[in-house]
PDB file of C-alpha atoms in Angstrom:
ATOM      1  CA  MET G   1       8.724 -17.385 -16.737  1.00 88.00           C
ATOM      2  CA  CYS G   2       8.393 -15.087 -13.727  1.00 91.00           C
ATOM      3  CA  TYR G   3       7.393 -11.370 -14.363  1.00 94.00           C
ATOM      4  CA  TYR G   4       8.913  -8.380 -12.672  1.00 94.00           C
ATOM      5  CA  GLU G   5       8.442  -4.668 -12.827  1.00 95.00           C
ATOM      6  CA  ARG G   6      11.435  -2.288 -12.995  1.00 96.00           C
ATOM      7  CA  VAL G   7      11.357   1.174 -11.357  1.00 95.00           C
ATOM      8  CA  VAL G   8      14.057   3.731 -11.998  1.00 96.00           C
ATOM      9  CA  PHE G   9      14.453   6.373  -9.307  1.00 95.00           C
ATOM     10  CA  VAL G  10      16.052   9.474 -10.821  1.00 94.00           C
ATOM     11  CA  ALA G  11      16.235  11.350  -7.566  1.00 91.00           C
ATOM     12  CA  CYS G  12      18.697   8.916  -5.958  1.00 93.00           C
ATOM     13  CA  GLY G  13      19.919   7.038  -8.999  1.00 93.00           C
ATOM     14  CA  HIS G  14      18.811   3.555  -7.875  1.00 94.00           C
ATOM     15  CA  GLU G  15      16.699   0.891  -9.547  1.00 95.00           C
ATOM     16  CA  ASP G  16      14.215  -1.487  -7.977  1.00 93.00           C
ATOM     17  CA  LYS G  17      13.004  -4.904  -9.310  1.00 93.00           C
ATOM     18  CA  ARG G  18       9.755  -6.091  -7.818  1.00 92.00           C
ATOM     19  CA  LEU G  19       8.001  -9.452  -8.422  1.00 92.00           C
ATOM     20  CA  VAL G  20       4.695  -9.138 -10.319  1.00 93.00           C
ATOM     21  CA  GLN G  21       3.722 -12.767 -10.958  1.00 92.00           C
ATOM     22  CA  HIS G  22       5.365 -16.142 -10.224  1.00 91.00           C
ATOM     23  CA  CYS G  23       5.551 -18.638 -13.101  1.00 90.00           C
ATOM     24  CA  HIS G  24       3.808 -22.022 -12.816  1.00 90.00           C
ATOM     25  CA  PHE G  25       6.897 -23.784 -11.502  1.00 89.00           C
ATOM     26  CA  ALA G  26       7.684 -21.144  -8.850  1.00 91.00           C
ATOM     27  CA  ARG G  27       4.029 -21.158  -7.670  1.00 90.00           C
ATOM     28  CA  ASN G  28       4.266 -24.922  -7.140  1.00 92.00           C
ATOM     29  CA  ASP G  29       7.723 -24.959  -5.608  1.00 91.00           C
ATOM     30  CA  PRO G  30       7.681 -24.722  -1.722  1.00 92.00           C
ATOM     31  CA  ASN G  31      10.420 -22.036  -1.751  1.00 92.00           C
ATOM     32  CA  HIS G  32       8.934 -20.285  -4.830  1.00 88.00           C
ATOM     33  CA  GLN G  33      12.239 -20.873  -6.739  1.00 89.00           C
ATOM     34  CA  CYS G  34      12.265 -20.164 -10.463  1.00 87.00           C
ATOM     35  CA  PHE G  35      14.920 -21.864 -12.466  1.00 86.00           C
ATOM     36  CA  GLY G  36      13.700 -20.455 -15.783  1.00 84.00           C
ATOM     37  CA  ALA G  37      13.974 -17.155 -17.487  1.00 85.00           C
ATOM     38  CA  TRP G  38      12.329 -13.986 -16.101  1.00 86.00           C
ATOM     39  CA  ASN G  39      10.987 -11.009 -17.876  1.00 92.00           C
ATOM     40  CA  TYR G  40      10.028  -7.354 -17.180  1.00 91.00           C
ATOM     41  CA  ARG G  41       6.320  -6.854 -17.482  1.00 92.00           C
ATOM     42  CA  ARG G  42       6.351  -3.128 -16.584  1.00 93.00           C
ATOM     43  CA  GLN G  43       8.874  -0.410 -16.515  1.00 95.00           C
ATOM     44  CA  TRP G  44       8.690   3.210 -15.434  1.00 91.00           C
ATOM     45  CA  VAL G  45      10.723   6.105 -14.124  1.00 96.00           C
ATOM     46  CA  GLU G  46      10.086   7.973 -10.854  1.00 94.00           C
ATOM     47  CA  HIS G  47      11.460  11.486 -11.241  1.00 93.00           C
ATOM     48  CA  GLU G  48      10.761  13.015  -7.888  1.00 91.00           C
ATOM     49  CA  THR G  49      10.660   9.973  -5.582  1.00 90.00           C
ATOM     50  CA  GLU G  50      13.586   8.249  -3.857  1.00 91.00           C
ATOM     51  CA  CYS G  51      13.818   4.474  -3.400  1.00 92.00           C
ATOM     52  CA  ASP G  52      12.648   2.888  -0.081  1.00 92.00           C
ATOM     53  CA  SER G  53      16.216   2.387   1.261  1.00 93.00           C
ATOM     54  CA  CYS G  54      17.196   6.005   0.644  1.00 94.00           C
ATOM     55  CA  THR G  55      13.980   7.293   2.190  1.00 93.00           C
ATOM     56  CA  ARG G  56      14.534   5.039   5.200  1.00 93.00           C
ATOM     57  CA  GLN G  57      18.096   6.207   5.556  1.00 93.00           C
ATOM     58  CA  ARG G  58      17.064   9.923   5.297  1.00 90.00           C
ATOM     59  CA  ARG G  59      14.457   9.384   8.000  1.00 92.00           C
ATOM     60  CA  GLN G  60      16.941   7.721  10.374  1.00 91.00           C
ATOM     61  CA  LEU G  61      19.456  10.570   9.875  1.00 89.00           C
ATOM     62  CA  LYS G  62      16.766  13.169  10.414  1.00 86.00           C
ATOM     63  CA  ALA G  63      15.629  11.346  13.654  1.00 84.00           C
ATOM     64  CA  HIS G  64      19.227  11.022  14.795  1.00 78.00           C
ATOM     65  CA  ASP G  65      19.959  14.775  14.106  1.00 75.00           C
ATOM     66  CA  SER G  66      16.837  15.882  15.967  1.00 70.00           C
ATOM     67  CA  ALA G  67      17.737  13.626  18.941  1.00 65.00           C
ATOM     68  CA  VAL G  68      21.263  15.144  18.981  1.00 63.00           C
ATOM     69  CA  CYS G  69      19.826  18.699  18.889  1.00 64.00           C
ATOM     70  CA  MET G  70      17.445  17.868  21.784  1.00 62.00           C
ATOM     71  CA  SER G  71      20.318  16.539  23.890  1.00 63.00           C
ATOM     72  CA  LEU G  72      22.432  19.568  23.111  1.00 59.00           C
ATOM     73  CA  ASP G  73      19.549  21.859  24.126  1.00 61.00           C
ATOM     74  CA  ARG G  74      19.382  20.029  27.481  1.00 62.00           C
ATOM     75  CA  THR G  75      23.130  20.340  28.154  1.00 58.00           C
ATOM     76  CA  ASP G  76      23.218  23.997  27.198  1.00 56.00           C
ATOM     77  CA  SER G  77      20.640  25.052  29.765  1.00 51.00           C
ATOM     78  CA  PRO G  78      22.118  26.045  33.162  1.00 55.00           C
ATOM     79  CA  MET G  79      21.401  23.693  35.905  1.00 54.00           C
ATOM     80  CA  GLY G  80      21.305  26.269  38.654  1.00 48.00           C
ATOM     81  CA  SER G  81      18.651  28.571  37.226  1.00 49.00           C
ATOM     82  CA  GLN G  82      15.119  27.505  38.163  1.00 49.00           C
TER      83      GLN G  82
END
């Protein structure tokens, strides 16, 4: 039986399931496949933290927005004044 941990992210509403320990069969299988049952070993709730995918998406949007603002600043400046 493989063991997982379950994390609930309240800030974004997502859940994450992470592998804690492979069972005997999965450890000995070349592809770590488990054909048996699995169980949650730990569960907890993160109230103020978002999941990894939401954090990554927020960073990409923030980087894109700052790049757009920088390009707008360059186009707004007059070319003739030096």
